[in-house]
Amino acid sequence: MAHRINAIWIDQECIDQNDPLDKENSIQEMDMVYQESDHPIAVIGFEFTTQAEADAFSSICDDAYFSFDPSQIEILEEILLVLCEVEWFERAWTLQESVSAGLSMTLLFGCPGLRKSSHFGPTPGVFEISIWNFQHAMVSVRNLVEEGLAAGVWPNSRSAVQVSNCADVLWNYLPTISPNYIAGTPYPLKRDSSHRQVCNASQALNYLNPRLNSVFPDRLAILANLCNYDYRINTKVFDLPGRSFTVCVHTLAILNGDMSLLGGYSDKDLKLTDKSAWFMGLAEDARSYGKLVYPNDDTDLQLNAYGFSWGPKPYACLKKLIYLEENGNLFRLTPATLSVQGLRVRGVIWDVDSTVPVPRTQSAFAWRWQEELGFLRLESQFSEGMSRQQPLVREFFWSLLHEIYSSGLLDLARTLWNLVQPVGRDPISNLDSIEVPLPYSFDMVFGQQHRNYDKEKEIESQLSIPHLWFDPESMGVDRPRLERLLIEQVCRDGALLCATPVDPLGNTISSTLPQPHVWFEACKLGDKFFTPVTDLGDRAARSPYRNEAMSWRVLDTGKSGDDGCKVLRCLGRRRGIWRIDELSHQDYILD
């Protein structure tokens, strides 16, 4: 009544529990119920029993009155330890509800007969806090404990450390809920129903793994809701023989163009005995180990699961999934249609047919790069060398861009610019973590009749360059960053091995005269690659996906599908520097 709500949805009451069809339809659209609701709430099942408990929790949740009394640290420890065991944080369905509702989700804690600030809602006896403020409070607690330990203010340092650990677990129980900012506003506003938190299948599985639900097949619907998939699979499919969860999830993801489950598997079982390991360590992250994540061997048909050349390896059951997708920007193949012939997707084929000489860049940077490698071998992973290395890498790419441009290879120069162009804070979201290209167009930078060296130096200092500090030999890593591989090829060979776009008939489809357009790792003259169209377009070739293998090395089978599409066989995934938005796209079948 305090919120003047006229209608209330309660899952158990609003779904006919005796009607299998109504239950199936409802669980497949449960995300929309919470996304469209005006005031979604979560009854946590926890009550403050003393005023001291309510005051201690209030002091970490209300920014306006944040002044935590160190003597309350043991009380806060007891509260957070109990919260870590509350069932709401461990259920799969509540995860989906909180993601779908986003910032509007309000957590309710009981506080019968206790005083509370109006900051925590108008309802008597109920402590209300938004999911955004709860997550923010957990971060504040961790910072508070760290600062207090450094200053020696805690009467019980053991309790302080336990508080920090519990806050970390609670923060990781919930997926990151990003606010829908409006430019010029310092704080998040209540988002409208069009704002939707979604993730990839590998992210969803990462979140779901430690969570519980009473009916296991429901997890298929929960995953689809988390990913906001258009196409769904009836959960009753598990009643049929041979329908494992792995097969169903892979099929569901591919039908919706989600590539996140095609790689990232180990040939060893993933064994986690401690539930908290999923939050603290997030299992072994194998993205650095290229032979496990993106095998580059020339695999033939029988070596791949399900009989598809593009599919994961035979050992790719979900319990062996160790690649945990963390990128917030989704990319989906558009379109993606699965049939007995294979996966029909749209994209561009590239022919590796050009060697682009860059002798000036090699001459200027080969010795400097060798010197940098010498430093790296002597330094630790977290050394100060990062600040020394970035200017060197920026100078390298600036030199390479100008040499390629001056050679008249505009297509290749534009592709390289798409990778390293300066980025900054998104003025719409106002979030540091959301970056957009700064207003320096390729033509503005390179199309001037007379060079402005002062302006160029300013732009060069803003190039989007990652840290390349680790050394493959000393660190045991066999999948270095893409930019590093490119630097090493230039410094070693004085040239780049590049590819040109072709159509199904083998004709060049470049808008200009045939010329190099893109670059791929681990290729040789005569290789062909296929890059699919995704809903991110050329943004998928930039950070944070620049080091994801989204292209395949392919072989033309000489066959055509029922609808005339050329059939390609995939020979392993590859990373590359590419752009396809301005090119003509064709449909192909990956067999």
Coordinates of C-alpha atoms in Angstrom, one line a residue:
M1 CA 0.0 0.0 0.0
A2 CA 2.9 2.4 0.7
H3 CA 3.8 2.2 -3.0
R4 CA 0.2 2.3 -4.2
I5 CA 0.5 -1.0 -6.1
N6 CA -2.7 -2.3 -7.6
A7 CA -1.7 -5.7 -8.9
I8 CA 0.9 -8.2 -7.6
W9 CA 2.5 -11.1 -9.4
I10 CA 3.5 -14.1 -7.3
D11 CA 5.0 -17.0 -9.4
Q12 CA 3.4 -19.8 -7.4
E13 CA 0.0 -18.2 -7.5
C14 CA -0.1 -16.7 -11.0
I15 CA 1.0 -19.8 -12.9
D16 CA -1.3 -22.8 -13.0
Q17 CA 0.8 -25.5 -11.3
N18 CA -1.5 -28.2 -12.7
D19 CA -1.3 -27.1 -16.3
P20 CA 2.0 -28.3 -18.0
L21 CA 1.5 -26.0 -21.0
D22 CA 0.9 -22.9 -18.8
K23 CA 4.0 -23.8 -16.8
E24 CA 6.2 -24.2 -19.8
N25 CA 5.0 -21.0 -21.5
S26 CA 5.4 -19.1 -18.2
I27 CA 8.9 -20.2 -17.4
Q28 CA 10.0 -19.3 -21.0
E29 CA 8.8 -15.7 -20.6
M30 CA 9.5 -15.2 -16.9
D31 CA 12.2 -12.7 -17.7
M32 CA 9.6 -10.4 -19.4
V33 CA 7.4 -10.5 -16.3
Y34 CA 10.2 -9.0 -14.2
Q35 CA 11.5 -6.7 -17.0
E36 CA 8.1 -5.1 -17.4
S37 CA 7.2 -4.9 -13.7
D38 CA 7.0 -1.4 -12.1
H39 CA 8.2 -2.5 -8.7
P40 CA 10.0 -5.9 -8.6
I41 CA 10.9 -7.0 -5.1
A42 CA 12.8 -9.8 -3.6
V43 CA 11.8 -11.0 -0.1
I44 CA 15.3 -12.0 1.2
G45 CA 14.1 -14.0 4.2
F46 CA 16.3 -12.2 6.7
E47 CA 15.4 -10.0 9.6
F48 CA 17.4 -7.6 11.8
T49 CA 16.6 -8.5 15.4
T50 CA 18.3 -5.6 17.2
Q51 CA 18.7 -1.9 16.6
A52 CA 22.5 -2.3 16.6
E53 CA 22.2 -4.7 13.7
A54 CA 20.0 -2.3 11.7
D55 CA 22.3 0.6 12.4
A56 CA 25.4 -1.2 11.5
F57 CA 23.9 -2.3 8.1
S58 CA 22.4 1.1 7.5
S59 CA 25.8 2.8 7.9
I60 CA 27.3 0.9 5.0
C61 CA 24.3 1.2 2.7
D62 CA 23.4 4.9 3.0
D63 CA 26.0 7.1 1.3
A64 CA 24.5 10.1 2.9
Y65 CA 25.2 8.9 6.4
F66 CA 28.3 6.7 5.8
S67 CA 30.2 6.8 9.1
F68 CA 30.9 3.3 10.2
D69 CA 31.8 2.8 13.9
P70 CA 34.8 0.4 14.1
S71 CA 33.3 -1.2 17.2
Q72 CA 30.4 -2.5 15.1
I73 CA 32.7 -4.7 12.9
E74 CA 31.7 -7.9 14.8
I75 CA 28.0 -7.1 14.4
L76 CA 28.5 -6.6 10.7
E77 CA 30.4 -9.8 10.5
E78 CA 27.5 -11.8 12.0
I79 CA 25.0 -10.1 9.5
L80 CA 27.1 -10.8 6.4
L81 CA 27.8 -14.4 7.5
V82 CA 24.1 -15.1 7.8
L83 CA 23.4 -13.3 4.4
C84 CA 25.9 -15.6 2.7
E85 CA 23.7 -18.6 3.7
V86 CA 20.4 -17.0 2.7
E87 CA 18.7 -19.2 0.0
W88 CA 17.7 -16.3 -2.2
F89 CA 21.3 -15.7 -3.2
E90 CA 21.8 -19.3 -4.2
R91 CA 18.7 -20.0 -6.3
A92 CA 18.8 -20.0 -10.1
W93 CA 15.4 -18.4 -10.6
T94 CA 16.2 -15.5 -8.3
L95 CA 19.3 -14.8 -10.4
Q96 CA 17.2 -14.6 -13.6
E97 CA 14.7 -12.3 -11.8
S98 CA 17.3 -9.9 -10.6
V99 CA 19.0 -9.7 -14.0
S100 CA 15.7 -9.1 -15.8
A101 CA 14.5 -6.5 -13.4
G102 CA 17.8 -4.7 -13.4
L103 CA 18.1 -1.5 -11.3
S104 CA 14.4 -1.7 -10.4
M105 CA 14.8 -4.8 -8.3
T106 CA 14.4 -4.0 -4.6
L107 CA 15.6 -6.3 -1.8
L108 CA 13.5 -6.5 1.3
F109 CA 14.9 -7.2 4.8
G110 CA 12.7 -7.4 7.9
C111 CA 13.2 -4.9 10.7
P112 CA 10.1 -5.3 12.9
G113 CA 9.8 -2.5 15.5
L114 CA 13.2 -1.0 14.7
R115 CA 14.0 2.5 13.6
K116 CA 15.3 3.1 10.1
S117 CA 16.1 6.1 7.8
S118 CA 13.5 7.1 5.2
H119 CA 16.3 6.3 2.8
F120 CA 15.3 2.7 3.2
G121 CA 11.7 3.0 2.0
P122 CA 8.3 4.0 3.4
T123 CA 7.0 0.6 4.4
P124 CA 7.0 0.1 8.2
G125 CA 9.0 -2.9 9.5
V126 CA 10.7 -3.4 6.1
F127 CA 14.2 -2.4 5.2
E128 CA 14.2 -1.6 1.4
I129 CA 17.4 -1.3 -0.7
S130 CA 17.9 -1.5 -4.4
I131 CA 20.0 -4.2 -5.9
W132 CA 22.3 -1.4 -7.3
N133 CA 22.8 0.1 -3.8
F134 CA 23.3 -3.3 -2.3
Q135 CA 26.1 -4.1 -4.7
H136 CA 27.6 -0.7 -4.2
A137 CA 27.5 -1.2 -0.4
M138 CA 29.5 -4.5 -0.7
V139 CA 32.2 -2.7 -2.7
S140 CA 32.3 0.0 -0.1
V141 CA 32.7 -2.5 2.7
R142 CA 35.7 -4.1 1.0
N143 CA 37.3 -0.6 0.6
L144 CA 36.4 0.3 4.2
V145 CA 38.0 -2.9 5.6
E146 CA 41.2 -2.4 3.5
E147 CA 41.6 1.2 4.6
G148 CA 40.8 0.3 8.2
L149 CA 43.4 -2.5 8.2
A150 CA 46.1 0.0 6.9
A151 CA 45.1 2.5 9.6
G152 CA 44.9 -0.1 12.4
V153 CA 41.4 1.0 13.5
W154 CA 39.7 -2.5 13.8
P155 CA 39.5 -3.9 17.3
N156 CA 39.2 -7.3 15.8
S157 CA 41.2 -7.6 12.5
R158 CA 40.0 -11.2 12.0
S159 CA 36.4 -10.1 11.9
A160 CA 37.3 -7.3 9.5
V161 CA 38.9 -9.7 7.1
Q162 CA 35.9 -12.0 7.4
V163 CA 33.6 -9.1 6.6
S164 CA 35.6 -8.3 3.5
N165 CA 35.4 -11.9 2.4
C166 CA 31.7 -12.1 2.9
A167 CA 31.1 -8.8 1.0
D168 CA 33.1 -10.2 -1.9
V169 CA 31.0 -13.4 -2.0
L170 CA 27.7 -11.4 -1.8
W171 CA 28.9 -9.1 -4.5
N172 CA 29.8 -12.0 -6.8
Y173 CA 26.5 -13.7 -6.1
L174 CA 24.8 -11.1 -8.2
P175 CA 25.6 -10.3 -11.8
T176 CA 26.8 -6.8 -12.6
I177 CA 23.7 -4.6 -13.0
S178 CA 24.6 -1.6 -15.1
P179 CA 22.6 1.6 -14.7
N180 CA 20.9 3.3 -17.6
Y181 CA 22.6 6.6 -17.3
I182 CA 21.4 9.8 -19.0
A183 CA 24.1 12.3 -19.9
G184 CA 24.6 15.0 -17.3
T185 CA 23.1 13.1 -14.4
P186 CA 25.5 11.9 -11.8
Y187 CA 23.4 9.0 -10.4
P188 CA 21.5 6.2 -12.1
L189 CA 17.8 6.7 -12.8
K190 CA 15.1 4.0 -12.6
R191 CA 15.5 2.3 -16.0
D192 CA 12.6 1.9 -18.4
S193 CA 11.5 -1.5 -19.5
S194 CA 13.5 -1.3 -22.8
H195 CA 16.8 -1.5 -20.8
R196 CA 17.6 -5.1 -20.5
Q197 CA 20.6 -6.9 -18.9
V198 CA 21.6 -9.8 -21.1
C199 CA 24.7 -12.1 -21.3
N200 CA 26.2 -14.8 -23.5
A201 CA 25.7 -18.5 -22.8
S202 CA 29.1 -19.0 -21.2
Q203 CA 28.5 -16.1 -18.8
A204 CA 25.1 -17.5 -18.0
L205 CA 26.5 -20.9 -17.2
N206 CA 29.2 -19.3 -15.1
Y207 CA 26.5 -17.6 -13.0
L208 CA 24.2 -20.7 -12.9
N209 CA 26.8 -23.3 -12.0
P210 CA 26.7 -22.8 -8.2
R211 CA 23.0 -22.1 -8.1
L212 CA 20.2 -24.4 -7.3
N213 CA 16.7 -25.0 -8.6
S214 CA 14.2 -27.8 -7.9
V215 CA 13.4 -28.9 -11.5
F216 CA 16.7 -29.3 -13.4
P217 CA 15.3 -28.9 -17.0
D218 CA 14.1 -25.4 -15.9
R219 CA 17.8 -24.4 -16.2
L220 CA 17.4 -24.4 -20.0
A221 CA 14.7 -21.8 -19.8
I222 CA 16.6 -19.8 -17.2
L223 CA 19.6 -19.7 -19.4
A224 CA 17.5 -18.6 -22.4
N225 CA 16.0 -15.9 -20.2
L226 CA 19.4 -14.6 -19.0
C227 CA 20.5 -14.4 -22.6
N228 CA 17.2 -13.0 -23.9
Y229 CA 17.1 -15.5 -26.7
D230 CA 14.5 -15.2 -29.4
Y231 CA 14.4 -18.9 -30.1
R232 CA 13.7 -21.4 -27.3
I233 CA 13.8 -25.1 -26.7
N234 CA 10.9 -26.8 -24.8
T235 CA 12.3 -28.1 -21.5
K236 CA 10.3 -31.3 -22.0
V237 CA 13.0 -32.3 -24.6
F238 CA 14.9 -33.8 -21.6
D239 CA 12.2 -36.5 -21.5
L240 CA 13.5 -37.8 -24.9
P241 CA 16.5 -40.3 -24.9
G242 CA 19.9 -38.9 -25.8
R243 CA 19.0 -35.3 -25.0
S244 CA 21.8 -34.2 -22.6
F245 CA 22.0 -30.7 -21.1
T246 CA 25.2 -30.1 -23.0
V247 CA 23.6 -31.0 -26.4
C248 CA 20.5 -28.8 -25.6
V249 CA 22.5 -25.8 -24.4
H250 CA 24.8 -25.9 -27.4
T251 CA 21.9 -26.2 -29.8
L252 CA 20.0 -23.4 -28.0
A253 CA 23.0 -21.1 -28.2
I254 CA 23.8 -21.7 -31.9
L255 CA 20.1 -21.3 -32.9
N256 CA 20.4 -17.8 -31.4
G257 CA 23.8 -17.0 -33.0
D258 CA 25.6 -17.2 -29.7
M259 CA 29.2 -18.3 -30.4
S260 CA 30.5 -18.2 -26.8
L261 CA 30.3 -22.0 -26.3
L262 CA 32.2 -23.0 -29.4
G263 CA 35.6 -22.8 -27.7
G264 CA 37.0 -22.7 -24.2
Y265 CA 37.1 -26.4 -23.2
S266 CA 39.7 -28.4 -21.4
D267 CA 40.2 -32.1 -22.0
K268 CA 40.2 -32.5 -18.2
D269 CA 37.2 -32.5 -15.8
L270 CA 36.7 -29.3 -14.0
K271 CA 36.5 -30.2 -10.3
L272 CA 35.4 -27.6 -7.8
T273 CA 34.9 -28.9 -4.2
D274 CA 34.5 -25.5 -2.6
K275 CA 31.4 -23.5 -3.7
S276 CA 33.1 -20.2 -3.1
A277 CA 35.8 -21.1 -5.7
W278 CA 33.3 -20.1 -8.4
F279 CA 33.3 -16.6 -6.9
M280 CA 36.8 -16.1 -5.8
G281 CA 38.8 -17.9 -8.5
L282 CA 36.2 -18.3 -11.2
A283 CA 37.9 -21.6 -12.1
E284 CA 40.9 -21.9 -14.3
D285 CA 40.8 -19.2 -17.0
A286 CA 42.3 -20.9 -20.1
R287 CA 42.0 -18.0 -22.5
S288 CA 45.7 -17.6 -22.5
Y289 CA 46.3 -21.1 -23.6
G290 CA 45.4 -21.0 -27.3
K291 CA 45.7 -24.7 -28.0
L292 CA 43.0 -25.4 -25.5
V293 CA 40.7 -22.5 -26.3
Y294 CA 41.0 -22.1 -30.0
P295 CA 42.7 -25.1 -31.6
N296 CA 44.6 -24.1 -34.7
D297 CA 45.2 -27.7 -36.0
D298 CA 43.6 -28.8 -39.2
T299 CA 40.8 -30.9 -37.8
D300 CA 38.7 -33.0 -40.0
L301 CA 35.0 -33.8 -39.7
Q302 CA 35.1 -36.8 -37.4
L303 CA 37.2 -35.0 -34.8
N304 CA 34.4 -32.5 -34.1
A305 CA 31.4 -33.0 -32.0
Y306 CA 28.0 -33.6 -33.6
G307 CA 29.6 -34.1 -37.1
F308 CA 30.0 -30.4 -37.7
S309 CA 33.4 -28.9 -38.7
W310 CA 32.7 -25.7 -36.8
G311 CA 31.5 -27.4 -33.6
P312 CA 33.4 -27.9 -30.4
K313 CA 35.6 -30.9 -29.7
P314 CA 34.2 -34.3 -28.7
Y315 CA 35.2 -33.7 -25.1
A316 CA 33.3 -30.4 -25.0
C317 CA 30.8 -31.2 -22.3
L318 CA 29.8 -28.3 -20.1
K319 CA 31.6 -29.6 -17.0
K320 CA 34.8 -29.0 -18.9
L321 CA 34.0 -25.5 -19.9
I322 CA 36.9 -23.4 -18.5
Y323 CA 36.6 -20.3 -20.7
L324 CA 34.5 -17.9 -18.7
E325 CA 33.2 -15.1 -20.9
E326 CA 33.4 -11.8 -19.1
N327 CA 32.7 -9.2 -21.8
G328 CA 29.6 -7.2 -21.3
N329 CA 29.2 -6.4 -25.0
L330 CA 27.2 -9.2 -26.7
F331 CA 27.8 -10.3 -30.2
R332 CA 25.5 -12.7 -32.0
L333 CA 25.7 -14.1 -35.5
T334 CA 23.1 -12.6 -37.8
P335 CA 21.5 -14.7 -39.0
A336 CA 22.3 -18.2 -37.8
T337 CA 20.3 -21.2 -39.1
L338 CA 21.1 -24.8 -38.2
S339 CA 20.2 -27.7 -40.5
V340 CA 21.5 -31.2 -41.3
Q341 CA 23.8 -29.6 -43.9
G342 CA 25.5 -27.3 -41.3
L343 CA 25.3 -23.8 -39.9
R344 CA 24.1 -21.2 -42.4
V345 CA 25.6 -17.8 -41.6
R346 CA 26.3 -14.6 -43.4
G347 CA 29.8 -13.1 -43.8
V348 CA 32.9 -12.5 -45.9
I349 CA 35.5 -14.9 -47.3
W350 CA 39.1 -13.7 -47.3
D351 CA 41.9 -14.9 -49.5
V352 CA 45.5 -14.6 -48.1
D353 CA 47.1 -13.4 -51.3
S354 CA 49.3 -10.4 -50.5
T355 CA 52.7 -9.6 -48.8
V356 CA 52.8 -6.0 -47.8
P357 CA 56.3 -4.7 -47.3
V358 CA 56.9 -2.3 -44.4
P359 CA 60.6 -1.8 -44.3
R360 CA 60.6 1.6 -42.7
T361 CA 58.7 0.4 -39.6
Q362 CA 60.9 -2.7 -39.4
S363 CA 64.1 -0.6 -39.5
A364 CA 62.8 1.8 -36.8
F365 CA 61.4 -0.7 -34.4
A366 CA 63.1 -4.2 -34.8
W367 CA 66.0 -3.4 -32.5
R368 CA 63.8 -1.5 -30.0
W369 CA 61.4 -4.5 -29.8
Q370 CA 64.2 -6.9 -29.2
E371 CA 65.4 -4.6 -26.4
E372 CA 61.9 -4.5 -24.9
L373 CA 61.8 -8.3 -25.0
G374 CA 65.0 -8.3 -23.1
F375 CA 63.4 -6.1 -20.4
L376 CA 60.3 -8.3 -20.3
R377 CA 62.3 -11.5 -19.6
L378 CA 63.8 -9.8 -16.5
E379 CA 60.7 -8.3 -15.2
S380 CA 57.8 -9.7 -13.2
Q381 CA 54.2 -9.9 -14.5
F382 CA 53.2 -6.8 -12.5
S383 CA 56.3 -4.7 -13.2
E384 CA 56.6 -1.0 -13.9
G385 CA 57.5 -1.9 -17.5
M386 CA 54.0 -1.4 -18.6
S387 CA 54.4 2.4 -18.5
R388 CA 57.6 2.1 -20.6
Q389 CA 56.0 -0.2 -23.1
Q390 CA 52.9 1.6 -24.1
P391 CA 54.6 4.6 -25.7
L392 CA 56.7 2.2 -27.8
V393 CA 53.7 0.3 -29.0
R394 CA 51.8 3.4 -29.8
E395 CA 54.8 4.8 -31.8
F396 CA 55.0 1.4 -33.7
F397 CA 51.3 1.4 -34.8
W398 CA 51.5 5.1 -35.7
S399 CA 54.5 4.4 -37.9
L400 CA 52.8 1.3 -39.4
L401 CA 49.6 3.3 -40.2
H402 CA 51.5 6.0 -42.0
E403 CA 53.7 3.6 -44.0
I404 CA 50.7 1.6 -45.1
Y405 CA 48.8 4.7 -46.0
S406 CA 51.7 6.2 -47.9
S407 CA 51.8 3.0 -49.9
G408 CA 48.3 3.6 -51.1
L409 CA 46.8 0.7 -49.2
L410 CA 43.8 2.6 -47.9
D411 CA 41.6 -0.5 -47.2
L412 CA 44.3 -2.0 -45.0
A413 CA 45.1 1.3 -43.3
R414 CA 41.4 1.8 -42.4
T415 CA 41.2 -1.7 -41.0
L416 CA 44.2 -1.1 -38.7
W417 CA 42.7 2.3 -37.7
N418 CA 39.5 0.5 -36.7
L419 CA 41.6 -1.5 -34.3
V420 CA 43.7 1.2 -32.6
Q421 CA 41.6 4.4 -33.0
P422 CA 41.4 6.5 -29.8
V423 CA 38.5 5.8 -27.5
G424 CA 37.1 7.6 -24.5
R425 CA 34.2 7.8 -22.0
D426 CA 30.8 7.3 -23.5
P427 CA 29.0 10.7 -23.0
I428 CA 25.6 9.0 -23.0
S429 CA 26.3 6.4 -20.3
N430 CA 28.8 8.5 -18.3
L431 CA 30.6 5.3 -17.3
D432 CA 34.4 5.0 -17.5
S433 CA 34.1 1.3 -18.4
I434 CA 32.0 2.0 -21.5
E435 CA 34.3 3.4 -24.3
V436 CA 33.4 4.8 -27.7
P437 CA 35.6 6.1 -30.5
L438 CA 36.7 9.7 -30.1
P439 CA 35.8 12.1 -32.9
Y440 CA 38.9 11.4 -35.0
S441 CA 37.9 9.9 -38.3
F442 CA 40.4 8.2 -40.5
D443 CA 40.0 10.8 -43.2
M444 CA 40.5 13.6 -40.8
V445 CA 43.7 12.1 -39.5
F446 CA 45.2 10.8 -42.8
G447 CA 43.4 12.8 -45.4
Q448 CA 45.1 16.2 -44.8
Q449 CA 47.2 17.7 -47.5
H450 CA 49.7 19.0 -45.0
R451 CA 50.5 17.0 -41.9
N452 CA 49.9 18.7 -38.5
Y453 CA 52.6 17.0 -36.4
D454 CA 51.5 18.5 -33.1
K455 CA 47.9 17.2 -33.6
E456 CA 49.3 13.9 -34.7
K457 CA 51.3 13.5 -31.6
E458 CA 48.2 14.2 -29.5
I459 CA 46.2 11.6 -31.3
E460 CA 49.1 9.1 -31.2
S461 CA 49.2 9.4 -27.4
Q462 CA 45.5 8.3 -27.3
L463 CA 45.7 5.2 -29.5
S464 CA 43.8 2.3 -28.0
I465 CA 46.7 0.0 -27.1
P466 CA 46.6 -2.8 -24.6
H467 CA 49.4 -3.9 -22.3
L468 CA 51.5 -6.6 -24.0
W469 CA 53.9 -7.1 -21.1
F470 CA 53.9 -10.9 -20.7
D471 CA 56.5 -13.0 -22.5
P472 CA 55.3 -16.3 -24.0
E473 CA 58.5 -18.1 -23.3
S474 CA 59.0 -17.1 -19.7
M475 CA 55.3 -17.1 -18.7
G476 CA 54.5 -20.4 -20.4
V477 CA 51.7 -18.7 -22.4
D478 CA 51.2 -19.7 -26.0
R479 CA 48.5 -17.3 -26.9
P480 CA 49.9 -13.7 -26.8
R481 CA 47.9 -10.7 -27.7
L482 CA 47.0 -10.1 -31.3
E483 CA 48.9 -6.8 -31.4
R484 CA 52.1 -8.5 -30.2
L485 CA 51.9 -11.1 -33.0
L486 CA 51.6 -8.3 -35.5
I487 CA 54.5 -6.4 -34.1
E488 CA 56.7 -9.5 -34.1
Q489 CA 55.8 -10.3 -37.8
V490 CA 56.7 -6.8 -38.9
C491 CA 60.0 -6.8 -36.9
R492 CA 61.0 -10.2 -38.1
D493 CA 59.9 -10.2 -41.7
G494 CA 59.6 -6.5 -42.6
A495 CA 56.2 -7.3 -44.1
L496 CA 52.6 -8.3 -43.3
L497 CA 50.8 -11.2 -44.8
C498 CA 47.4 -9.9 -45.7
A499 CA 44.1 -11.0 -47.2
T500 CA 41.6 -9.7 -49.8
P501 CA 37.8 -10.2 -49.7
V502 CA 36.3 -12.5 -52.3
D503 CA 32.7 -13.5 -53.3
P504 CA 31.4 -17.1 -53.7
L505 CA 32.6 -17.0 -57.4
G506 CA 36.1 -16.1 -56.4
N507 CA 35.9 -12.5 -57.6
T508 CA 37.2 -9.6 -55.5
I509 CA 34.4 -7.6 -53.9
S510 CA 36.5 -4.7 -52.7
S511 CA 34.9 -1.4 -53.6
T512 CA 38.3 -0.3 -55.1
L513 CA 41.0 -2.0 -57.0
P514 CA 42.0 -5.4 -55.5
Q515 CA 44.2 -4.7 -52.5
P516 CA 45.0 -6.1 -49.1
H517 CA 42.3 -5.5 -46.6
V518 CA 42.8 -7.6 -43.4
W519 CA 45.4 -9.6 -41.4
F520 CA 45.0 -12.9 -39.6
E521 CA 47.3 -14.8 -37.2
A522 CA 49.0 -18.0 -38.1
C523 CA 48.3 -17.9 -41.8
K524 CA 50.2 -18.6 -45.0
L525 CA 49.7 -17.6 -48.7
G526 CA 46.7 -19.4 -50.2
D527 CA 44.8 -19.7 -46.9
K528 CA 41.1 -18.7 -46.9
F529 CA 39.3 -17.4 -43.9
F530 CA 35.6 -16.7 -43.1
T531 CA 34.4 -13.9 -40.9
P532 CA 30.7 -13.9 -39.9
V533 CA 28.5 -10.9 -39.6
T534 CA 27.5 -10.2 -36.0
D535 CA 25.1 -7.6 -34.4
L536 CA 28.2 -5.7 -33.2
G537 CA 29.5 -5.2 -36.7
D538 CA 33.1 -3.8 -36.9
R539 CA 32.9 -3.0 -33.2
A540 CA 33.5 -6.7 -32.6
A541 CA 37.0 -6.3 -34.1
R542 CA 37.9 -3.7 -31.4
S543 CA 38.3 -3.9 -27.7
P544 CA 37.2 -5.9 -25.7
Y545 CA 36.7 -8.5 -28.4
R546 CA 39.9 -7.8 -30.3
N547 CA 41.5 -11.0 -28.9
E548 CA 38.6 -13.3 -29.5
A549 CA 38.8 -15.8 -32.4
M550 CA 35.7 -15.0 -34.4
S551 CA 36.8 -16.1 -37.8
W552 CA 37.5 -19.6 -39.2
R553 CA 40.2 -20.8 -41.5
V554 CA 38.1 -22.6 -44.1
L555 CA 38.3 -25.0 -47.1
D556 CA 36.0 -24.7 -50.1
T557 CA 34.4 -28.2 -50.4
G558 CA 33.2 -27.5 -53.9
K559 CA 29.7 -28.3 -52.8
S560 CA 26.5 -26.2 -52.6
G561 CA 23.6 -26.5 -50.2
D562 CA 20.0 -27.0 -51.2
D563 CA 19.5 -23.3 -51.6
G564 CA 22.7 -22.8 -53.7
C565 CA 24.9 -21.5 -50.8
K566 CA 28.6 -22.5 -51.0
V567 CA 29.6 -25.1 -48.4
L568 CA 32.7 -24.4 -46.4
R569 CA 34.6 -26.7 -44.1
C570 CA 36.1 -25.1 -41.0
L571 CA 39.8 -25.9 -40.1
G572 CA 40.1 -24.1 -36.8
R573 CA 39.3 -20.6 -35.4
R574 CA 41.6 -17.6 -35.8
R575 CA 41.9 -14.1 -34.5
G576 CA 42.5 -11.3 -36.9
I577 CA 42.3 -7.6 -37.6
W578 CA 39.4 -7.1 -39.9
R579 CA 36.3 -5.0 -40.8
I580 CA 33.3 -6.0 -42.9
D581 CA 30.6 -3.4 -42.4
E582 CA 31.3 -1.7 -45.7
L583 CA 31.6 -4.9 -47.7
S584 CA 28.9 -7.1 -49.4
H585 CA 28.0 -10.1 -47.3
Q586 CA 27.0 -13.5 -48.6
D587 CA 25.3 -16.5 -47.0
Y588 CA 27.4 -19.6 -46.6
I589 CA 27.0 -23.1 -45.0
L590 CA 29.7 -24.2 -42.6
D591 CA 29.5 -28.0 -42.8

